Tab-separated table of C-alpha atoms and ligand atoms in Angstrom:
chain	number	residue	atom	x	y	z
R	7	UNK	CA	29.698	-29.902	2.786
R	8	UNK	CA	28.510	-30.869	-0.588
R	9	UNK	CA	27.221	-28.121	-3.415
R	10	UNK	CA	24.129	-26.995	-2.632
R	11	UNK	CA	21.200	-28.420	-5.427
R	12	UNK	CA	17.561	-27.783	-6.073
R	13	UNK	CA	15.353	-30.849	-5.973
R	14	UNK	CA	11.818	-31.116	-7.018
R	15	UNK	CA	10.180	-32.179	-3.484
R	16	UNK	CA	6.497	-32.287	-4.694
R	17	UNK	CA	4.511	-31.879	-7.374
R	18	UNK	CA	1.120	-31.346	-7.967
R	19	UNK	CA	-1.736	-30.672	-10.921
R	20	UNK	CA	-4.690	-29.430	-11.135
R	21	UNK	CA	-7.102	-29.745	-13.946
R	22	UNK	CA	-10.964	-28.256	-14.591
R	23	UNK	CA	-13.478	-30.668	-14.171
R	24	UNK	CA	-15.079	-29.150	-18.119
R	25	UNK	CA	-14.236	-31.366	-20.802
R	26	UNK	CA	-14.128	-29.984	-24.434
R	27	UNK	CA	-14.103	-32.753	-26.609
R	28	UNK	CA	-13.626	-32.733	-30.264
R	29	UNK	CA	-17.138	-33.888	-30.956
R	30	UNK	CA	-17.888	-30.278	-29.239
R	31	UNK	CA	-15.415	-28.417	-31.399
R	32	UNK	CA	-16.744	-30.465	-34.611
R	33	UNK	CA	-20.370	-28.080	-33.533
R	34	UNK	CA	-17.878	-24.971	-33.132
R	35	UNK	CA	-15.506	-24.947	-36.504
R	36	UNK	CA	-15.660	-27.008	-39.382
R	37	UNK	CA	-13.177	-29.534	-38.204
R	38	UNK	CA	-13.720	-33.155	-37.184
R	39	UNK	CA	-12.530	-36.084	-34.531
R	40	UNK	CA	-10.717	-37.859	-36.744
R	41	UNK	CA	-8.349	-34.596	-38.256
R	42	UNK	CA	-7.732	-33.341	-34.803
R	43	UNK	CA	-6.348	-37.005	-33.564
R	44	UNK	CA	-4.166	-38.064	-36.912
R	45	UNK	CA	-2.960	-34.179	-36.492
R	46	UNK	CA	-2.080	-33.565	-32.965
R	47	UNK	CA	-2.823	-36.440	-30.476
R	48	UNK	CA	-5.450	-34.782	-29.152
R	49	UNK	CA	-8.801	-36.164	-27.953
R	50	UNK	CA	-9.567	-33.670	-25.388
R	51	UNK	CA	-8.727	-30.627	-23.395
R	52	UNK	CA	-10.390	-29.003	-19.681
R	53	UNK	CA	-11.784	-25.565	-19.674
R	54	UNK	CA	-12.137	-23.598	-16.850
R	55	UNK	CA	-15.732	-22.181	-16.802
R	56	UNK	CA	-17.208	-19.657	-14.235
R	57	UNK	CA	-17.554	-15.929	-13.932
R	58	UNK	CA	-14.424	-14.235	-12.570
R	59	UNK	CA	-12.017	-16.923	-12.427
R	60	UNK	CA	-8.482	-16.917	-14.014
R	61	UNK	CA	-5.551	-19.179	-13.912
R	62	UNK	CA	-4.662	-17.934	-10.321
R	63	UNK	CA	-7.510	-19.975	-9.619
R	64	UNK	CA	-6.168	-22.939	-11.164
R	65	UNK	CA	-2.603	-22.213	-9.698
R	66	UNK	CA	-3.530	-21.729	-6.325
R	67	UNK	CA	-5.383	-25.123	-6.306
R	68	UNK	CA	-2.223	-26.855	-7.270
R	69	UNK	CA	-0.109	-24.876	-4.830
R	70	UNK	CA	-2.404	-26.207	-1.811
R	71	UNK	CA	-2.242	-29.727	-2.493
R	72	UNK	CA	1.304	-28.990	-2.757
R	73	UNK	CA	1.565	-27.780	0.558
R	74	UNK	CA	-0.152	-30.939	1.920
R	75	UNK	CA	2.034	-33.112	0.198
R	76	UNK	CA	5.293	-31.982	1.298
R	77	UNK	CA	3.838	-31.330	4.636
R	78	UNK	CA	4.796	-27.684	4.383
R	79	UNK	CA	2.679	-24.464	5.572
R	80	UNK	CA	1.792	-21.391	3.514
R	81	UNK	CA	4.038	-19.662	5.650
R	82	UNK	CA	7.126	-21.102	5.156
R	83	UNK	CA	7.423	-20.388	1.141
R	84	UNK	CA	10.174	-17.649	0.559
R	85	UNK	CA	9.363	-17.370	-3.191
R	86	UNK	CA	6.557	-17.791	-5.845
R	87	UNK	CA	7.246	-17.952	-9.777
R	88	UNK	CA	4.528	-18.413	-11.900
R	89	UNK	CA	4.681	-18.688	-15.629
R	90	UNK	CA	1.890	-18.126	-17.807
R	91	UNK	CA	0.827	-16.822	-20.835
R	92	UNK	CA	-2.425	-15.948	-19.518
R	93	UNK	CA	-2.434	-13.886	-16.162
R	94	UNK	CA	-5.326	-13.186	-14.557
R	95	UNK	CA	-4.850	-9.311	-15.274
R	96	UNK	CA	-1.499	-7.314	-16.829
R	97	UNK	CA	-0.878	-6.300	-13.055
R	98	UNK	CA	-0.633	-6.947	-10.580
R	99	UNK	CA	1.142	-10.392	-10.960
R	100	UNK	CA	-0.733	-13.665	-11.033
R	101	UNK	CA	2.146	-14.921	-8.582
R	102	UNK	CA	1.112	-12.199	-6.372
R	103	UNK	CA	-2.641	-13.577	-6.306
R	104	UNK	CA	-2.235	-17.036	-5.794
R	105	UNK	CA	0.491	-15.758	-2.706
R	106	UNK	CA	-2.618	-14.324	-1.357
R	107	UNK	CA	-5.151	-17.036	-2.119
R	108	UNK	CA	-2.914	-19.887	-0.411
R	109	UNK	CA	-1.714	-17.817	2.581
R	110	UNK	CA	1.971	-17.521	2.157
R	111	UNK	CA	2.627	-13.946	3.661
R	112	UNK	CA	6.166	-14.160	4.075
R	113	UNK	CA	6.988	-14.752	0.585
R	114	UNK	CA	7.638	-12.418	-2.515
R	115	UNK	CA	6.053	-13.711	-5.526
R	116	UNK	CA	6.423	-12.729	-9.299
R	117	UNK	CA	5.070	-14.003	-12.945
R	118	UNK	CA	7.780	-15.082	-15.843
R	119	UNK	CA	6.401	-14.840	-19.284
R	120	UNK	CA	7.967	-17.185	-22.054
R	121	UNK	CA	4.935	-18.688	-23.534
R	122	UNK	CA	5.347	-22.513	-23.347
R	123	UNK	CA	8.374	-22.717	-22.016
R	124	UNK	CA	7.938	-20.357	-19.172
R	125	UNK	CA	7.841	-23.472	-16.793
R	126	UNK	CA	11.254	-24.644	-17.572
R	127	UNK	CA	12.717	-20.726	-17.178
R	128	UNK	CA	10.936	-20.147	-13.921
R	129	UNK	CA	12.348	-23.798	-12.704
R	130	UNK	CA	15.564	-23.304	-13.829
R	131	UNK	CA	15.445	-19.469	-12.582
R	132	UNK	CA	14.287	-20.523	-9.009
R	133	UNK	CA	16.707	-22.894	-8.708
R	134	UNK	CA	19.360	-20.315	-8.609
R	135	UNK	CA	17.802	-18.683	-5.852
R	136	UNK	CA	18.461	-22.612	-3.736
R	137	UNK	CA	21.684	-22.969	-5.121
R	138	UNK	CA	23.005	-19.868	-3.828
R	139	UNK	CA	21.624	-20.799	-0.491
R	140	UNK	CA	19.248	-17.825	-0.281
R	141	UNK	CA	16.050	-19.268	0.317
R	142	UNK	CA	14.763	-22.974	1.337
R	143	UNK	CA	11.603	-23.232	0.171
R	144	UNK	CA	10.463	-22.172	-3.627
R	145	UNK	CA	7.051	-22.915	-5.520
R	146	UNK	CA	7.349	-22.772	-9.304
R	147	UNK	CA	4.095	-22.741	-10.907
R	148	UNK	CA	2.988	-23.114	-14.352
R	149	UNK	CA	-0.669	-21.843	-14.944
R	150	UNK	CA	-2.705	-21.197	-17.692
R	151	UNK	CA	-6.404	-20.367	-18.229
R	152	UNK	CA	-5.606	-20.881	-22.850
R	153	UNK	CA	-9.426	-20.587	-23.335
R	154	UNK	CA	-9.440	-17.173	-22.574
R	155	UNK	CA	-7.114	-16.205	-25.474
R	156	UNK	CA	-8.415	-18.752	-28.253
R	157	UNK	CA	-10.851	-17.870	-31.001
R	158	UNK	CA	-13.129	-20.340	-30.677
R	159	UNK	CA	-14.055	-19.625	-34.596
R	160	UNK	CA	-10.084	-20.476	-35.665
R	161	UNK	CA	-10.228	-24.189	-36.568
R	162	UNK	CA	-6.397	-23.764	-36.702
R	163	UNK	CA	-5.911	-23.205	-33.036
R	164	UNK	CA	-8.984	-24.031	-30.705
R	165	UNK	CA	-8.389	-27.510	-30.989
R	166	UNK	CA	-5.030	-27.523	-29.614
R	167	UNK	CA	-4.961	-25.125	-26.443
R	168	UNK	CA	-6.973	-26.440	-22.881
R	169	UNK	CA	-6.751	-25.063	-19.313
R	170	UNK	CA	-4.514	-26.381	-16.228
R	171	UNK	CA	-2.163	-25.978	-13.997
R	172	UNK	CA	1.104	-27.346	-11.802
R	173	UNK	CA	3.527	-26.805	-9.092
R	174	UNK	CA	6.458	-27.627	-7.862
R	175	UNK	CA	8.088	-27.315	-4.777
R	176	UNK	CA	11.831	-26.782	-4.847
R	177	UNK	CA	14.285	-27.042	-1.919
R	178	UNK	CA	18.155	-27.700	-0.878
R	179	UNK	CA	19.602	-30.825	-0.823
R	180	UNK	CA	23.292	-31.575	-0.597
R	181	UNK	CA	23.055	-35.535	-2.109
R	182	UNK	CA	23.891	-34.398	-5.426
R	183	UNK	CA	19.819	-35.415	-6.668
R	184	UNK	CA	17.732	-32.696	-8.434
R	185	UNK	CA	18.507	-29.835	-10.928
R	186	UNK	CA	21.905	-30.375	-12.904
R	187	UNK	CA	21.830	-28.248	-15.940
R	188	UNK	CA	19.812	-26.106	-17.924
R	189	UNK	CA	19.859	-24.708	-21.887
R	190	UNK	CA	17.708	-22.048	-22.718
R	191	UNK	CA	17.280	-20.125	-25.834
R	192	UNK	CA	15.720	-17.474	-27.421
R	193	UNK	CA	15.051	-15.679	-30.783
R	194	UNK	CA	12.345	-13.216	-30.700
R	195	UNK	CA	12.164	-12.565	-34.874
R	196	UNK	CA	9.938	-15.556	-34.520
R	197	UNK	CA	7.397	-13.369	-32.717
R	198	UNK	CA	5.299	-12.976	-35.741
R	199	UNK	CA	4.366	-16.611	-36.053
R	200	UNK	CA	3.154	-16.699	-32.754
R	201	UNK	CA	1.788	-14.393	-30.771
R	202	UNK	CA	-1.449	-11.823	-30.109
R	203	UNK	CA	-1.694	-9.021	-32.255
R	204	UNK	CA	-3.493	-6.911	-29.627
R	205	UNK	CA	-3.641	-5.601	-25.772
R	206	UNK	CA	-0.478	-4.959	-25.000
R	207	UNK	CA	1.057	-1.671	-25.126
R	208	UNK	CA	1.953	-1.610	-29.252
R	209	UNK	CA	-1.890	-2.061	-29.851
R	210	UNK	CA	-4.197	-1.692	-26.627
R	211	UNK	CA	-7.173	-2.696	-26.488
R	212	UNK	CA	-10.028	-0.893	-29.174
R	213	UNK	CA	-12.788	-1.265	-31.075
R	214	UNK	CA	-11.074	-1.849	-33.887
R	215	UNK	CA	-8.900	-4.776	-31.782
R	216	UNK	CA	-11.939	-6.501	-30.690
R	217	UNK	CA	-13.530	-6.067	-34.272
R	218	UNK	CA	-10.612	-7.575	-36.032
R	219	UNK	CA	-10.530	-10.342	-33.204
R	220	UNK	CA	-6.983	-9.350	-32.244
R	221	UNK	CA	-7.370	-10.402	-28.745
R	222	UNK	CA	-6.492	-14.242	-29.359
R	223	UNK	CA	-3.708	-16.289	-30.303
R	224	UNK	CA	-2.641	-16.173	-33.842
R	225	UNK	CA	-0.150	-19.002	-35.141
R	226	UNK	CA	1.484	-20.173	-38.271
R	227	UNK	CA	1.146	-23.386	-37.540
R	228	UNK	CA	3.484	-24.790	-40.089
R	229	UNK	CA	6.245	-22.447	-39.261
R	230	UNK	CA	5.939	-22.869	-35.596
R	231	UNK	CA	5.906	-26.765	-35.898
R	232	UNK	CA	8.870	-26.915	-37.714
R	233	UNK	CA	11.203	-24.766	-35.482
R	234	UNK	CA	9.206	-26.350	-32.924
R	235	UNK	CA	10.810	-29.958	-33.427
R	236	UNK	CA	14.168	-28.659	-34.515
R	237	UNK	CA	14.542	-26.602	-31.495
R	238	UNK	CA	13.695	-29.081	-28.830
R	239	UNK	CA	15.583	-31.962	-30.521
R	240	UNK	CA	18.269	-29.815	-30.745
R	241	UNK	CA	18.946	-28.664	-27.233
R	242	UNK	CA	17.652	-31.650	-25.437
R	243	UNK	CA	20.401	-33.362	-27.645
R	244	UNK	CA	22.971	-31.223	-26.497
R	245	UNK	CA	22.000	-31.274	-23.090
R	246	UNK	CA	21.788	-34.824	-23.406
R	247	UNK	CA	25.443	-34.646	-24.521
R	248	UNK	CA	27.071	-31.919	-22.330
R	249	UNK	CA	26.299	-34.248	-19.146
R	250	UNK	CA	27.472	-38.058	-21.263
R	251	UNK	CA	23.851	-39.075	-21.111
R	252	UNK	CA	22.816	-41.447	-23.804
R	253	UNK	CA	19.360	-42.481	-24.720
R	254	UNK	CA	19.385	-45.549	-22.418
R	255	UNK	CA	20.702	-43.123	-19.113
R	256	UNK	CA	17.232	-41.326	-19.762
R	257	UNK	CA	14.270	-42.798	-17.551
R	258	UNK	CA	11.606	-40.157	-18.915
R	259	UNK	CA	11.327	-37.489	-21.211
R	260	UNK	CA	8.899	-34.944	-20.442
R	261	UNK	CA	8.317	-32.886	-23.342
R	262	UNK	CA	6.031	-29.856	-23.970
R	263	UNK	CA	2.655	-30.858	-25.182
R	264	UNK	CA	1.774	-29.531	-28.361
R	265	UNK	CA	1.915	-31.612	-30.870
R	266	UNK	CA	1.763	-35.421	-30.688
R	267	UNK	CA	3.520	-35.505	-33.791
R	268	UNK	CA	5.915	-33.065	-32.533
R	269	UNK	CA	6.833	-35.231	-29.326
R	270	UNK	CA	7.077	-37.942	-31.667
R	271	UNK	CA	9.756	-36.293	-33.554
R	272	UNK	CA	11.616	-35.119	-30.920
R	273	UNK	CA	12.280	-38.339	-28.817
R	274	UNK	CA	12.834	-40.153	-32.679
R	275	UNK	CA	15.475	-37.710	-32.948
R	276	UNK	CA	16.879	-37.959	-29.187
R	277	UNK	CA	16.839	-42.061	-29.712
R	278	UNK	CA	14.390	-42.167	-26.889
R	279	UNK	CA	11.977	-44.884	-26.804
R	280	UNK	CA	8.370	-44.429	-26.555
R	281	UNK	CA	7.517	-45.836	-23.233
R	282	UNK	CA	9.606	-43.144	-21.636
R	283	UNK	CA	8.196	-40.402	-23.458
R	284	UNK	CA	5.173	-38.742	-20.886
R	285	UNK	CA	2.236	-38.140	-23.176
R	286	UNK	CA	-1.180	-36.926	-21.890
R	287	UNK	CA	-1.575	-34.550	-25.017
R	288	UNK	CA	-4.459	-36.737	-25.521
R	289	UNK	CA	-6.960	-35.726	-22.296
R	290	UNK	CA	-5.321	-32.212	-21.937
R	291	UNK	CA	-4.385	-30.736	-25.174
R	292	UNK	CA	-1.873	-28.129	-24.747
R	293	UNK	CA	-2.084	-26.275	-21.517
R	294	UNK	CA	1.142	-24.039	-22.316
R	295	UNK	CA	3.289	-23.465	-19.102
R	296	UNK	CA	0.793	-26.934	-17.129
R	297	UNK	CA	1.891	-29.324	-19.621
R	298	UNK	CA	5.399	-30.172	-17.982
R	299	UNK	CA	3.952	-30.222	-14.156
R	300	UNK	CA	0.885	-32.067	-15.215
R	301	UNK	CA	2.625	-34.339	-16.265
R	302	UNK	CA	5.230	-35.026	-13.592
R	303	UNK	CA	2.121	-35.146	-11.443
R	304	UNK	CA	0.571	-37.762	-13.553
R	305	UNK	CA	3.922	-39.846	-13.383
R	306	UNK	CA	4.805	-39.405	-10.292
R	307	UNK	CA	3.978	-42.488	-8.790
R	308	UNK	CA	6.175	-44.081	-10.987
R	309	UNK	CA	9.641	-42.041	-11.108
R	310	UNK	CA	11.839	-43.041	-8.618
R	311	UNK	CA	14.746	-41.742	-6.510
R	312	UNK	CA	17.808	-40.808	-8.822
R	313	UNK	CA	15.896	-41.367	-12.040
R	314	UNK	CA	17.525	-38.785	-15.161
R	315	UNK	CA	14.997	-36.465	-16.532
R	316	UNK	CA	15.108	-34.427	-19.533
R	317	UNK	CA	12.661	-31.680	-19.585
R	318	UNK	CA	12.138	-29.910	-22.973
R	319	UNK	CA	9.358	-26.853	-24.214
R	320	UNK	CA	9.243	-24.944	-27.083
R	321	UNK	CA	7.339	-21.817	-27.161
R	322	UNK	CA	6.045	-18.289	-28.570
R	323	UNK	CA	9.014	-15.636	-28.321
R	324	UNK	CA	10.648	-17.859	-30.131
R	325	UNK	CA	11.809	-19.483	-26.785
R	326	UNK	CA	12.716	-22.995	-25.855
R	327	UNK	CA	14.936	-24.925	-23.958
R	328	UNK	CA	15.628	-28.401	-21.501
R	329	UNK	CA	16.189	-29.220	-18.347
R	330	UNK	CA	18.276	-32.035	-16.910
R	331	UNK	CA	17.132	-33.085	-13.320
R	332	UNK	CA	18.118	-36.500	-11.293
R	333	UNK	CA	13.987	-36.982	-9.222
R	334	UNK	CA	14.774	-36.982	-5.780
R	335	UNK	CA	12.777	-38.594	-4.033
R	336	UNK	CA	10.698	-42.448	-4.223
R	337	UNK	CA	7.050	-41.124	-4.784
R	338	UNK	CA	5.559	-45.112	-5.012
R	339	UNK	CA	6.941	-46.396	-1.620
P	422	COA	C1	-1.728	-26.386	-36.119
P	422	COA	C2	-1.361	-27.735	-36.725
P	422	COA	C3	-1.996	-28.840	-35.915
P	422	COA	C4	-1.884	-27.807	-38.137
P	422	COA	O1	-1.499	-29.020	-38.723
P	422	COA	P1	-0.836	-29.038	-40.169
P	422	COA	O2	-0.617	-30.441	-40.487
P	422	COA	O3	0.370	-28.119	-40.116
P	422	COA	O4	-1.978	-28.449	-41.026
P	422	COA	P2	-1.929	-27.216	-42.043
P	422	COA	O5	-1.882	-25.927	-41.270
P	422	COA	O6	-0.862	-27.477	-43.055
P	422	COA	O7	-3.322	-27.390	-42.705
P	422	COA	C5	-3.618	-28.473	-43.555
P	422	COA	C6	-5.058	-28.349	-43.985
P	422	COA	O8	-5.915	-28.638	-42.861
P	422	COA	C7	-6.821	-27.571	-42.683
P	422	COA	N1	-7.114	-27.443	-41.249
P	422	COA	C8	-6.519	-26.645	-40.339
P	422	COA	N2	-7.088	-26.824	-39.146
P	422	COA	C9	-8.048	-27.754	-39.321
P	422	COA	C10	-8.972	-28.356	-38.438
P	422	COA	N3	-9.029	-28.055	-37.135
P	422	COA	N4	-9.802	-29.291	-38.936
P	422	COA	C11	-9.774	-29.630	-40.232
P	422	COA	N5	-8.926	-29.084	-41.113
P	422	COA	C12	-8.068	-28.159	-40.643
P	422	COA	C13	-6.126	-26.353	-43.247
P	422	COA	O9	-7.057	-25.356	-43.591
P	422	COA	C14	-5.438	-26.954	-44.446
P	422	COA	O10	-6.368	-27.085	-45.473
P	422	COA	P3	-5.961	-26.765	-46.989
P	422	COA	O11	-4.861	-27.753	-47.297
P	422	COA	O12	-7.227	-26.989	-47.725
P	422	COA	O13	-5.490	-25.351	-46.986
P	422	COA	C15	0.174	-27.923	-36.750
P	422	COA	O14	0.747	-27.047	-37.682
P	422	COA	C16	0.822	-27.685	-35.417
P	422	COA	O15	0.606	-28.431	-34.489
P	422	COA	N6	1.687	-26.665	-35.327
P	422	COA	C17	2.418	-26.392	-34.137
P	422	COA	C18	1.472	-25.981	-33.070
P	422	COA	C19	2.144	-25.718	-31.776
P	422	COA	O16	2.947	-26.502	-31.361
P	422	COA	N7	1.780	-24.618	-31.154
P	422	COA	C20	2.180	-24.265	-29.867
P	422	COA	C21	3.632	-24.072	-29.797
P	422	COA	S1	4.037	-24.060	-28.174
């Protein structure tokens, strides 16, 4: 018997049908089109609008066309992850709703918080549970309702952050295709630069929160950017390097979307060229833990069977880290 891996079996996105463009945000802050392109990629981002729904809602949308796709039932899912930023309340656990909304009763379900890179720590976290042979059938899902959390009167951050979600669906496979190795890092005295000031238990919610408009993300942009590129050069270098990869062995990179120009720098620095870099910044903006699943949904049709993929997020915390994973299966035949 070979070792036991865990390969991505499906994928699927989901995205609001609202589109926020940046002629919208130009009526909101004093920013304009051409600023928010040359600075960040972006062109546009989806917001989820209606009374009473979260990302769960979002999550659990991508979850079910999972289920179709891989021809699997609600039923047969041992184990939900679901990383986000934004949960649909502090408890009980987004994972816990979307469990419920999709019908999978038999499984136990839990959220992983790492900002933008949660999706890559839940992935690489579930896989454990497949590699050690205790369960067949895990759903990671990365889901995030940003829109709730950003000041819409900070021209600094409400042009970057939009809605959406992902899922994967993770399974066994003894062919030696699917997760191979994982980095991920930490250093939480970069929590200042990123974070929210107020809600949790330091400083619940008051008054004097809501006055001071504490309840939203607060970044230092410049700060954040910086470690930002370093940090995911850095370990998708080394993971590049710890498995004798070199730029060419690479068929996609598929790095967090926050930045354009951060992307940019980071496959400049990995020696990866641009037509393997995924990049959908542009129609999404950054969707925190939906940017990596969105876009192995919107690729999918063109990764094939034993293809070497180099996942890599950067996030609040300060966390970050990559993800090396052979696709196992031929989506486009
Ligand atoms: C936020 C970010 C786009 C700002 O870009 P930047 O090039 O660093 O811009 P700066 O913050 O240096 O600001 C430059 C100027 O543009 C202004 N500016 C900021 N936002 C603006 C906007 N939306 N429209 C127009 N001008 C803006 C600033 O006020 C500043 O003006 P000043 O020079 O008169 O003071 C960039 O820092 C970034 O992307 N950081 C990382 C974000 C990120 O990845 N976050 C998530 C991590 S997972």
């Amino acid at each position: 018997m070979g070792k036991i891996t865990a390969s991505i079996t499906g994928i699927q996105g989901y995205v609001p049908d609202y589109i926020l463009t940046n002629k919208e945000l130009e009526t909101l802050v004093d920013t304009n089109d051409e600023w928010i392109i040359s600075r960040t990629g972006i062109k546009e981002r989806r917001i989820l609008k209606g009374e009473g729904k979260g990302s769960s809602d979002m999550g659990a949308e991508a979850v079910k066309g999972l289920l179709e796709k891989t021809n699997s039932t609600a039923e047969e899912i041992d184990l939900i992850i679901c990383a986000t930023a934004t949960p649909d309340m502090i408890f009980p656990s987004t994972a816990c709703v979307i469990a419920d909304k999709v019908g999978a009763i038999n499984c136990f379900a839990y959220d992983l918080m790492a900002a933008c890179s949660g999706f890559l720590y839940a992935l690489s976290t579930a896989s454990k549970f497949i590699e050690t042979g205790t369960y067949k059938k895990v759903v990671v899902v990365g889901a995030d309702k940003m829109s709730s959390i950003v000041d819409y009167q900070d021209r600094a951050t409400c042009i970057i952050f939009g809605d959406g979600a992902g899922a994967v669906m993770l399974e066994p496979t003894e062919d030696g295709l699917g997760i191979q190795d994982a980095i991920l890092r930490s250093d939480g005295s970069g929590r200042e630069f990123l974070h929210m000031k107020a809600g949790g238990s330091v400083k619940p919610a008051s008054y004097a929160t809501i006055d001071a408009r504490e309840h939203f993300v607060f970044q230092d942009g410049q700060t954040v950017f910086k470690s930002a590129v370093k940090n995911m050069a850095d370990v998708s270098g080394e993971i590049m390097e710890r498995n004798n990869l070199t730029a060419d062995d690479v068929a996609w990179l598929v790095p967090h979307q926050a930045n354009k120009r951060i992307i940019d720098a980071t496959s400049r620095r990995m020696g990866v060229e641009d037509e393997k870099v995924m990049k959908n910044i542009e129609k999404y903006g950054n969707t925190t833990n939906g940017t990596i699943p969105l876009c192995l949904w919107e690729w999918e049709n063109q990764l094939n069977k034993g293809d070497n993929i180099i996942l890599a997020a950067f996030g609040g915390g300060f966390t970050w880290g990559s993800i090396y994973l052979k696709w196992a299966y031929d989506s486009n035949k």
